[in-house]
mmCIF file of N, CA and C in Angstrom:
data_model
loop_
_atom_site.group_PDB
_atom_site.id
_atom_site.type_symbol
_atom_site.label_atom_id
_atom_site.label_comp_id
_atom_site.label_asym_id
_atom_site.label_seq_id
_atom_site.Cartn_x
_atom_site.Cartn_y
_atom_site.Cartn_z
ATOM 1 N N UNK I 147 15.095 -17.117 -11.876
ATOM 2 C CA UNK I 147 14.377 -17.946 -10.923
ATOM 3 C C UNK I 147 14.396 -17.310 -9.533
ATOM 4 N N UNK I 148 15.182 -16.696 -9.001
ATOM 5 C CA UNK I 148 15.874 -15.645 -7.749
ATOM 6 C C UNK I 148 14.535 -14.873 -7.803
ATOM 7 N N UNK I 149 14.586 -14.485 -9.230
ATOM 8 C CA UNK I 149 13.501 -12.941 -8.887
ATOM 9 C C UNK I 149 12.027 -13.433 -8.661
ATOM 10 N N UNK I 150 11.924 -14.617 -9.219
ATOM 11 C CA UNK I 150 10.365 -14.981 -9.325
ATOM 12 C C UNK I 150 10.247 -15.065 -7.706
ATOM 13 N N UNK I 151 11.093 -16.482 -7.327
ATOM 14 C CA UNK I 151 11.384 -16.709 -5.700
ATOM 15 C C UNK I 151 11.208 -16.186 -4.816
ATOM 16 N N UNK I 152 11.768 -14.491 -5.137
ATOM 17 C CA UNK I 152 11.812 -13.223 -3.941
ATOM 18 C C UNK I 152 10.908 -12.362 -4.169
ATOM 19 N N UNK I 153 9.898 -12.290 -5.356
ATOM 20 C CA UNK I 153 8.790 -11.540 -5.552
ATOM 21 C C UNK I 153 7.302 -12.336 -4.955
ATOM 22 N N UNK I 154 7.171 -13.760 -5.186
ATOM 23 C CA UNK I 154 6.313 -14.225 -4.596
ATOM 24 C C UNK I 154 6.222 -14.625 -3.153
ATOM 25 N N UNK I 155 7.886 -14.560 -2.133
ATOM 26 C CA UNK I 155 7.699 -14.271 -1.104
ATOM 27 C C UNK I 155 7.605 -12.873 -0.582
ATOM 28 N N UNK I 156 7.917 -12.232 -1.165
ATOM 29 C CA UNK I 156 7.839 -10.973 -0.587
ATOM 30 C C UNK I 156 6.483 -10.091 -0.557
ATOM 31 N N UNK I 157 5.589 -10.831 -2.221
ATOM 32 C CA UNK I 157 4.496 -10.924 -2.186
ATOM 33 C C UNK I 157 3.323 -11.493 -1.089
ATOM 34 N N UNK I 158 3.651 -12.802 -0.492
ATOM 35 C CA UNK I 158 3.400 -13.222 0.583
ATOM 36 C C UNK I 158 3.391 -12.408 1.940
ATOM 37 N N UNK I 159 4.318 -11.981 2.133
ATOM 38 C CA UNK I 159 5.052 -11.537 3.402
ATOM 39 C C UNK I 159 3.520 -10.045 3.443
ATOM 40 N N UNK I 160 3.569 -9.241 2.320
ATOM 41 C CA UNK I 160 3.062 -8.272 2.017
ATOM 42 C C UNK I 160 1.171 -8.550 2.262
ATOM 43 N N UNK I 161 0.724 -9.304 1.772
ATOM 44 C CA UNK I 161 -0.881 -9.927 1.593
ATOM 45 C C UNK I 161 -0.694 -10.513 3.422
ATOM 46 N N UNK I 162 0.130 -10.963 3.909
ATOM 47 C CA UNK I 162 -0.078 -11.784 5.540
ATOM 48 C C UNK I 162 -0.293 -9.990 6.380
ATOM 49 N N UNK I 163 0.243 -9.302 6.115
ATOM 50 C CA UNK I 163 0.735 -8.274 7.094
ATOM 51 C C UNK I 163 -0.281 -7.191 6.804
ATOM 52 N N UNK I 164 -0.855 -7.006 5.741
ATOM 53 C CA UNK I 164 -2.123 -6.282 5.037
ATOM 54 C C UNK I 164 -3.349 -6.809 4.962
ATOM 55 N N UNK I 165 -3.318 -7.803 5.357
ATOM 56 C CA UNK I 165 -5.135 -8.950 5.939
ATOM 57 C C UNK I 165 -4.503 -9.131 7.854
ATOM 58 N N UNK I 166 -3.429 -8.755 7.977
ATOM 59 C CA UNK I 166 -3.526 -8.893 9.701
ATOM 60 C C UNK I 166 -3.317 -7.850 10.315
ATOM 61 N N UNK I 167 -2.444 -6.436 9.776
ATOM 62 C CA UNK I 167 -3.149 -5.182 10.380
ATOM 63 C C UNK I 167 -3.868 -4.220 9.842
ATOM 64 N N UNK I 168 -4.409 -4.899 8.279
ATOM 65 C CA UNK I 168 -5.500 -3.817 7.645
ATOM 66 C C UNK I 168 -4.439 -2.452 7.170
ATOM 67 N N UNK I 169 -3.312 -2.595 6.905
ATOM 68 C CA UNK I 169 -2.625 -1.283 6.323
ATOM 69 C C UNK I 169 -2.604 -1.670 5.126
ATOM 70 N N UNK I 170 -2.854 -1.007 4.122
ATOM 71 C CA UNK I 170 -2.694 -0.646 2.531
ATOM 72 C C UNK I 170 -1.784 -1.629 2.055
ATOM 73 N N UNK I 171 -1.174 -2.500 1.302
ATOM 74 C CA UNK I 171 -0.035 -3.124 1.038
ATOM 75 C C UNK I 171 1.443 -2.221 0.670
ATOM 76 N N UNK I 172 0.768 -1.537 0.143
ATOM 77 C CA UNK I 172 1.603 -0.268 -0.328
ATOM 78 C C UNK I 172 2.855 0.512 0.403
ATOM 79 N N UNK I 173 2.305 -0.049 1.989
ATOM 80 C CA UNK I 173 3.189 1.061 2.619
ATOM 81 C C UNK I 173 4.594 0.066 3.136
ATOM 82 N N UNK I 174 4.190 -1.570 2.850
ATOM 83 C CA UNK I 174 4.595 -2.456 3.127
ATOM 84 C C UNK I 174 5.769 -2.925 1.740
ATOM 85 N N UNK I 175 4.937 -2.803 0.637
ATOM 86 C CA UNK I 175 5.566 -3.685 -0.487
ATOM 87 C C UNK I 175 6.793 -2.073 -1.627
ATOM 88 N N UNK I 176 6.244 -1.169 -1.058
ATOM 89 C CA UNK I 176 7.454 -0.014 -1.592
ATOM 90 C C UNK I 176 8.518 0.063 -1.121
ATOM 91 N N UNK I 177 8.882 -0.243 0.702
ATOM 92 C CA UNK I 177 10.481 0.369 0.890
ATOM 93 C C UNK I 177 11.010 -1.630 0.015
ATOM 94 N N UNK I 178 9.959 -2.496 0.480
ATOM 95 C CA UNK I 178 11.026 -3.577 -0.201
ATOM 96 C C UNK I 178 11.167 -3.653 -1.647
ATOM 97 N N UNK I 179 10.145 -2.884 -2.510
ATOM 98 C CA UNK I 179 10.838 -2.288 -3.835
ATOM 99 C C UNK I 179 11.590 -2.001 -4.219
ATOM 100 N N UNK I 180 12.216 -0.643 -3.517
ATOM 101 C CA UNK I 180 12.907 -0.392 -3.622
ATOM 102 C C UNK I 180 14.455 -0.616 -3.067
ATOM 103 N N UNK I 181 14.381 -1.533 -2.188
ATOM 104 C CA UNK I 181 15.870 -1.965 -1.022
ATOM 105 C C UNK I 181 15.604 -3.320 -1.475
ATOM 106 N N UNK I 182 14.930 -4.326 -2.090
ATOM 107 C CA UNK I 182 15.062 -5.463 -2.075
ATOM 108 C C UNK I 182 15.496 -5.892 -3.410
ATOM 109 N N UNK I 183 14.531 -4.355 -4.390
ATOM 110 C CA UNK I 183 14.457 -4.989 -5.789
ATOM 111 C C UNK I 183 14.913 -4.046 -6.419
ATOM 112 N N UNK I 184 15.458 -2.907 -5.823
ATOM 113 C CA UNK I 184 16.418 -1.676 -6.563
ATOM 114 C C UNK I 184 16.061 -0.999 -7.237
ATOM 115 N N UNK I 185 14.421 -0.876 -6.693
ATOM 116 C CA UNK I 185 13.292 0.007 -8.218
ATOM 117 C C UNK I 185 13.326 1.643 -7.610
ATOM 118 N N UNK I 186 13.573 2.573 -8.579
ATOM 119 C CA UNK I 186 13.209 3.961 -8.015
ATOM 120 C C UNK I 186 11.900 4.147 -7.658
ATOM 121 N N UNK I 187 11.818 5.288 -6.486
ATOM 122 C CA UNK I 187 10.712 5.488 -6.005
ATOM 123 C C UNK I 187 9.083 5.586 -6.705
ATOM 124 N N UNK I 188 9.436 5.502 -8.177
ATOM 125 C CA UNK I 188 7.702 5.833 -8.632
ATOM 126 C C UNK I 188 7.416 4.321 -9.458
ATOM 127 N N UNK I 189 8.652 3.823 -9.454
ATOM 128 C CA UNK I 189 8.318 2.155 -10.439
ATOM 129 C C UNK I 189 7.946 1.708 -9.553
ATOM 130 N N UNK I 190 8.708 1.721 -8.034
ATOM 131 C CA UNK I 190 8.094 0.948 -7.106
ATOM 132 C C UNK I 190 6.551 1.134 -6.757
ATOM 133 N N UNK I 191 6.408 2.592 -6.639
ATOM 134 C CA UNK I 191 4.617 2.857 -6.193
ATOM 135 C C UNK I 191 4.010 2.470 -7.063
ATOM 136 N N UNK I 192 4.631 2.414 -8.533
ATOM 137 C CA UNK I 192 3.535 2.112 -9.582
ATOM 138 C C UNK I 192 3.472 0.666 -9.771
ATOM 139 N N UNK I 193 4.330 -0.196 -9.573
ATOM 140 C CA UNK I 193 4.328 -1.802 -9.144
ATOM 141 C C UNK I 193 3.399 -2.202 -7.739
ATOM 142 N N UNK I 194 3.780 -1.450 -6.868
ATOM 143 C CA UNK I 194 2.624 -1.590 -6.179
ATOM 144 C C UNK I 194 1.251 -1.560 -6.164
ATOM 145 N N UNK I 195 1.071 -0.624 -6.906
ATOM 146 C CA UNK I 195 -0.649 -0.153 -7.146
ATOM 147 C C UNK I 195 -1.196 -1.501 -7.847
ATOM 148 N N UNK I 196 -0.273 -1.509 -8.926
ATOM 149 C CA UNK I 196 -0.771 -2.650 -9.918
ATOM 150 C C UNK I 196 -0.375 -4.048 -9.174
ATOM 151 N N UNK I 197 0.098 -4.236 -8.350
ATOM 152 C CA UNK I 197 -0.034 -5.508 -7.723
ATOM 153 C C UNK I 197 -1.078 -5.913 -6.514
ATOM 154 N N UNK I 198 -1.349 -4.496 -6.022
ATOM 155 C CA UNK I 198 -2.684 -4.605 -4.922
ATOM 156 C C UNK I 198 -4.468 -4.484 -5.490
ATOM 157 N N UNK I 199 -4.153 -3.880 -7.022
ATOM 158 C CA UNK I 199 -5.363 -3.535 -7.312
ATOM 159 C C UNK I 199 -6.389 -4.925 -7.801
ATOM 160 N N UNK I 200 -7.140 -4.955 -5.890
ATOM 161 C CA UNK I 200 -8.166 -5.987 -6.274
ATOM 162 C C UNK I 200 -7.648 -7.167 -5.367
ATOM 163 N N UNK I 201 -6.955 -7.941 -5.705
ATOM 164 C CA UNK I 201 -6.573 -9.651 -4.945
ATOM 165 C C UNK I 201 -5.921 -8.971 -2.950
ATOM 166 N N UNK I 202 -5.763 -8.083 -2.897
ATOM 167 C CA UNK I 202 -5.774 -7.896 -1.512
ATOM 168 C C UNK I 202 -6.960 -7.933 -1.129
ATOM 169 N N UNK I 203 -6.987 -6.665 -1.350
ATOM 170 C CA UNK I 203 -9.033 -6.152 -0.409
ATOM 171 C C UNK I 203 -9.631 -7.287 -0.784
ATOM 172 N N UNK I 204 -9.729 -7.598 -1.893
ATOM 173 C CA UNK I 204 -10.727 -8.492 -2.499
ATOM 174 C C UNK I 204 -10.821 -9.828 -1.394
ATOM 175 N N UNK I 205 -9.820 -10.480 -1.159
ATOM 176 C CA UNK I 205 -9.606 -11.849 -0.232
ATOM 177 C C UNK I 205 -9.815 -11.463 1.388
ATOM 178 N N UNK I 206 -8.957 -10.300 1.446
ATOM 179 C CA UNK I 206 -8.618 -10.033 2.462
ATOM 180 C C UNK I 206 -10.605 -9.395 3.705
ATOM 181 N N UNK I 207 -11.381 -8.522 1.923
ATOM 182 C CA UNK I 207 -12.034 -7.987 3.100
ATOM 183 C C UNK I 207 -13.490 -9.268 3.024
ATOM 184 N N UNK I 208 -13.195 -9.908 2.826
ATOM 185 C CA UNK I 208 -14.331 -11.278 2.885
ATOM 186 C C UNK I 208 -14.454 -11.871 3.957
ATOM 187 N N UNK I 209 -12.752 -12.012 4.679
ATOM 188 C CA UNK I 209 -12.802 -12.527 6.183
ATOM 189 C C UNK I 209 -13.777 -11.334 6.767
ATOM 190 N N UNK I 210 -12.987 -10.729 6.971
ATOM 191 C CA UNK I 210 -13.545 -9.318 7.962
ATOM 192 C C UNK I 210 -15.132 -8.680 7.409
ATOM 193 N N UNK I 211 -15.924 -9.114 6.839
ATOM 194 C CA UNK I 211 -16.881 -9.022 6.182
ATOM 195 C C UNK I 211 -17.831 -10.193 6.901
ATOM 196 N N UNK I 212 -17.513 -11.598 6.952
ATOM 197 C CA UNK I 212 -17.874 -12.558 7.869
ATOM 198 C C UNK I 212 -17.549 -12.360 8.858
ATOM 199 N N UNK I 213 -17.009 -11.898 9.567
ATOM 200 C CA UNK I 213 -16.570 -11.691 10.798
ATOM 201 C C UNK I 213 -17.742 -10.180 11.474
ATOM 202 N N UNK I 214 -18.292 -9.814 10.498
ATOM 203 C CA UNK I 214 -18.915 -8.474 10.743
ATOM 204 C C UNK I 214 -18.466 -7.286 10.986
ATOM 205 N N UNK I 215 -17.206 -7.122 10.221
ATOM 206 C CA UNK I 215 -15.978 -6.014 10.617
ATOM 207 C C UNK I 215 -16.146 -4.874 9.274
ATOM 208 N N UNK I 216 -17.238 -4.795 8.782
ATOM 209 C CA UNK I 216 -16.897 -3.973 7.996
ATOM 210 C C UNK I 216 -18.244 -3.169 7.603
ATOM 211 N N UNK I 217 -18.181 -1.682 7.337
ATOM 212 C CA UNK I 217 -18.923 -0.838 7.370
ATOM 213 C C UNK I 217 -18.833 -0.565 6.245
ATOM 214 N N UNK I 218 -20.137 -1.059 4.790
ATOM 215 C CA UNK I 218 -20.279 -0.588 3.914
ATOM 216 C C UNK I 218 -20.656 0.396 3.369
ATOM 217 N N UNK I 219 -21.302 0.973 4.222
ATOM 218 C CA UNK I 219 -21.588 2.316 3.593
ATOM 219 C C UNK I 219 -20.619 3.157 3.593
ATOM 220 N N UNK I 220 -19.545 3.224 4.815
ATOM 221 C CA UNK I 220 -18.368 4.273 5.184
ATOM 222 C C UNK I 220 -17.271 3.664 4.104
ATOM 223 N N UNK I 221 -17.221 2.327 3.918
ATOM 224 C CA UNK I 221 -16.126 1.900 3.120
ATOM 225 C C UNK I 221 -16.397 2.369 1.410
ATOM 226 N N UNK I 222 -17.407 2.104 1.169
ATOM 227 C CA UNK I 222 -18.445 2.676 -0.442
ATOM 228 C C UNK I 222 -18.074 4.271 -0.805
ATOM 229 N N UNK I 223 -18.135 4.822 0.483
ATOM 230 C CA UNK I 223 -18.342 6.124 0.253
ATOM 231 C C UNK I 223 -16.710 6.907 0.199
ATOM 232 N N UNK I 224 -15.941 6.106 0.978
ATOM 233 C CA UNK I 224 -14.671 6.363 0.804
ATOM 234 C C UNK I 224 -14.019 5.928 -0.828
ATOM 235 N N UNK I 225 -14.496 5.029 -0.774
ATOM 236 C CA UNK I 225 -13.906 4.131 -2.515
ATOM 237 C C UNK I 225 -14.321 5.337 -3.503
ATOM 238 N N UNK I 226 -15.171 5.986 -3.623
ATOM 239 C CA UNK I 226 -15.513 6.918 -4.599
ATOM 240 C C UNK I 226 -14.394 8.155 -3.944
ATOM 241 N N UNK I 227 -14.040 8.137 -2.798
ATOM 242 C CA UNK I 227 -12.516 9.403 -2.600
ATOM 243 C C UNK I 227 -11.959 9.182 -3.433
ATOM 244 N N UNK I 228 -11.297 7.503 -2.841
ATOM 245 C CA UNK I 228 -10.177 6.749 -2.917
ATOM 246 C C UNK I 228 -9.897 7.298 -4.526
ATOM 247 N N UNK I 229 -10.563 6.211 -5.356
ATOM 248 C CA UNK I 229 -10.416 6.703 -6.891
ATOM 249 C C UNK I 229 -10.487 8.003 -7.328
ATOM 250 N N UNK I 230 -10.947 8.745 -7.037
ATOM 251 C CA UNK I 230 -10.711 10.424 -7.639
ATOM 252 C C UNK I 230 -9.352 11.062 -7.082
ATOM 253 N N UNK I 231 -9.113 10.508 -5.616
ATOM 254 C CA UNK I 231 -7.712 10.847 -5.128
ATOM 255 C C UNK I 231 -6.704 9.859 -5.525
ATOM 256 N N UNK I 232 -6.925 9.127 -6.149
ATOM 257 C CA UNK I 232 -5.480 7.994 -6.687
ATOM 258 C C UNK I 232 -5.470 8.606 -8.237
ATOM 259 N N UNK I 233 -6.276 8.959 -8.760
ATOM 260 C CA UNK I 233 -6.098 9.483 -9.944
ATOM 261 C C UNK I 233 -5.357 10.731 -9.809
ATOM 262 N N UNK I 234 -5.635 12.008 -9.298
ATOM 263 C CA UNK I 234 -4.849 12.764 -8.942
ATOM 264 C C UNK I 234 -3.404 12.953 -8.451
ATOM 265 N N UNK I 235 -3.149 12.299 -7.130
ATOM 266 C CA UNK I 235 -2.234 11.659 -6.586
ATOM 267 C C UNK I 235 -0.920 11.045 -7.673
ATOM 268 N N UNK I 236 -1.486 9.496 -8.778
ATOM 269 C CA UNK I 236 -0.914 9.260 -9.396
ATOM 270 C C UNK I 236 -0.342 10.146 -10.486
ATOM 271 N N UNK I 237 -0.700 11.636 -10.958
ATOM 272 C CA UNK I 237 -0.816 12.646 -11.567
ATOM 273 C C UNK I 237 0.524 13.516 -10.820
ATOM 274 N N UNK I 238 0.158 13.939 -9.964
ATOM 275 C CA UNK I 238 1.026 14.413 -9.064
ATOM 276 C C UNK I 238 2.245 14.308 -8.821
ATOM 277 N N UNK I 239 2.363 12.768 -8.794
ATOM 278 C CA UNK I 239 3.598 11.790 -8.535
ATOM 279 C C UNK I 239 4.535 11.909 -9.702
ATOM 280 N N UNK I 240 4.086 11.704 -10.674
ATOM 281 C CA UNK I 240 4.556 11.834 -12.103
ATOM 282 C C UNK I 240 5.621 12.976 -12.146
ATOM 283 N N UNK I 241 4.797 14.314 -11.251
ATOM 284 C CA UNK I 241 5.724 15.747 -11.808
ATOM 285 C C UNK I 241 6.923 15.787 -10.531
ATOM 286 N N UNK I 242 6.408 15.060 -9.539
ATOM 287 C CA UNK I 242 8.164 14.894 -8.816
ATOM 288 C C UNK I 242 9.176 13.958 -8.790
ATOM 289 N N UNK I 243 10.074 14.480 -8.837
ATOM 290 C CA UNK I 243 11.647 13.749 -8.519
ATOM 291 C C UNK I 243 11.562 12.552 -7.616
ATOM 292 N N UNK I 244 12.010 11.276 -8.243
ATOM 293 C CA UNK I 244 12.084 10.036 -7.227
ATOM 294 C C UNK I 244 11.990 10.495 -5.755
ATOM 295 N N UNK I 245 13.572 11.197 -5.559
ATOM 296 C CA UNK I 245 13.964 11.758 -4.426
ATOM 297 C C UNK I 245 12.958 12.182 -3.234
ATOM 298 N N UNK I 246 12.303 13.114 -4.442
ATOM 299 C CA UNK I 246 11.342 14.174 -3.305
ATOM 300 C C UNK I 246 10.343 13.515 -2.928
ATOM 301 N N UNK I 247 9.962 12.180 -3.811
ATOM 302 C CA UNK I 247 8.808 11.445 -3.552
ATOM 303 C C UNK I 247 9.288 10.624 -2.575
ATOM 304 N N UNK I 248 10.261 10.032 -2.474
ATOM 305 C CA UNK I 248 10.976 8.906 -1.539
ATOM 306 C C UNK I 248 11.228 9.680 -0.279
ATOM 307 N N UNK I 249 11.576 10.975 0.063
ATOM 308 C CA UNK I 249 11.515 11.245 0.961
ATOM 309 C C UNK I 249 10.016 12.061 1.637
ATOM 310 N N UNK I 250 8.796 12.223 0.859
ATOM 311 C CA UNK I 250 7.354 12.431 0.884
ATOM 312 C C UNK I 250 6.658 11.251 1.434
ATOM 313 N N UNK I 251 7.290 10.165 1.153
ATOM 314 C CA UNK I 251 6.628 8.827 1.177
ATOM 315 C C UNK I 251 7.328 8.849 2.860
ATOM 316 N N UNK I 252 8.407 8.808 3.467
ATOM 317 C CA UNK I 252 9.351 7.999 4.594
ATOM 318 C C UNK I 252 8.789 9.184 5.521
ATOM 319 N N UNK I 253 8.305 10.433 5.584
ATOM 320 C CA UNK I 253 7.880 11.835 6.558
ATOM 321 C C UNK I 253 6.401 11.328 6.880
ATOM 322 N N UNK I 254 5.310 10.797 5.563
ATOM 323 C CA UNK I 254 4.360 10.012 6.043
ATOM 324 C C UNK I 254 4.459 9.053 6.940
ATOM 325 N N UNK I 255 5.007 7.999 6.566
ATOM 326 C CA UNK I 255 5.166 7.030 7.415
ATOM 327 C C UNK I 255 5.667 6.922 8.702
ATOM 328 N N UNK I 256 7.016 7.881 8.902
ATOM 329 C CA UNK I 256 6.862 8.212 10.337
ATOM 330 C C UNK I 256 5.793 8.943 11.093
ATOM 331 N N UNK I 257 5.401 10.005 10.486
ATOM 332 C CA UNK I 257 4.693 10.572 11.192
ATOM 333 C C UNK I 257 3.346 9.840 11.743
ATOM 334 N N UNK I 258 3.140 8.673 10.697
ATOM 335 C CA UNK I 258 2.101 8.232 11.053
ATOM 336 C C UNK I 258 2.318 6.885 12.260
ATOM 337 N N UNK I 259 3.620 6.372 12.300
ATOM 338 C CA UNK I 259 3.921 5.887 12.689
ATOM 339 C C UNK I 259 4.175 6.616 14.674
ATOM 340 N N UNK I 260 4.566 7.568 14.764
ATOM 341 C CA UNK I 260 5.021 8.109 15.821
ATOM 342 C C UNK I 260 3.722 8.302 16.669
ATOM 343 N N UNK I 261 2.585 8.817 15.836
ATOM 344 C CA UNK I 261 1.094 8.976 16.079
ATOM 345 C C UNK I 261 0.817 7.702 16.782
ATOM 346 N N UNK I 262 1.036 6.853 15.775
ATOM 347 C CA UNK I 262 0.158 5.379 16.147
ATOM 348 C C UNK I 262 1.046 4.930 17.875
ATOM 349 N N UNK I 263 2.028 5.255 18.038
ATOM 350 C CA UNK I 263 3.036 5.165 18.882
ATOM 351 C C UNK I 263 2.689 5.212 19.939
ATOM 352 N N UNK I 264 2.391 6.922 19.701
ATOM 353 C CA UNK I 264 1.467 7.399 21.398
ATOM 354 C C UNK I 264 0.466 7.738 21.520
ATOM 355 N N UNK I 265 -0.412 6.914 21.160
ATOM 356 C CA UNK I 265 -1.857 7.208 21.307
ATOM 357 C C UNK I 265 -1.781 5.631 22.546
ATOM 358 N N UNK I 266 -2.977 6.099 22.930
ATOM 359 C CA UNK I 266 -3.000 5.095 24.373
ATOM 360 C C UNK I 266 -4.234 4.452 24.033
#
């Protein structure tokens, strides 16, 4: 009952913070994968994928769609990346070590983080 409890809030926590700053859920719902729910680095990405695929974007880009926030053609044209690079990617992932992925995953995120930091 614990796990259901702490997956559907954490689920929550994840869908509020990914419809209010538009980041991926992914980058949100993996470190608590793994520190909340003790999953190695590729169960967690792969729990993730399969928990975002669809009921995020899907809800999430309807507001911002009414709101007039969204560029279909740039978003269309990316989705055909997206899928040829998640297929790959998920391919990729497979041939490295939790480790190397867990620390591949935390060099992104700062870096992207430090970026977002100092930009003015």
């Amino acid at each position: 009952m614990l796990l259901i409890l702490g997956a559907l809030l954490a689920g929550l926590g994840v869908g509020v913070f990914s419809g209010l700053i538009g980041v991926g859920g992914g980058v949100i719902a993996v470190p608590i994968l793994v520190y909340a729910f003790g999953m190695e680095q590729k169960m967690a990405q792969g729990t993730s994928l399969m928990m975002l695929l669809g009921p995020t974007g899907a809800f999430a880009i309807m507001e911002y769609y009414r709101a007039g926030n969204v560029n279909l053609k740039v978003g269309l044209l990316m989705a055909v990346g997206v899928l040829i690079g998640a297929y790959f990617g998920g391919h990729w992932a497979q041939t490295m070590s939790n480790v190397v992925l867990r620390r591949t995953f935390a060099v992104i995120l700062a870096a992207l983080a430090i970026k977002m930091f100092l930009q003015k």
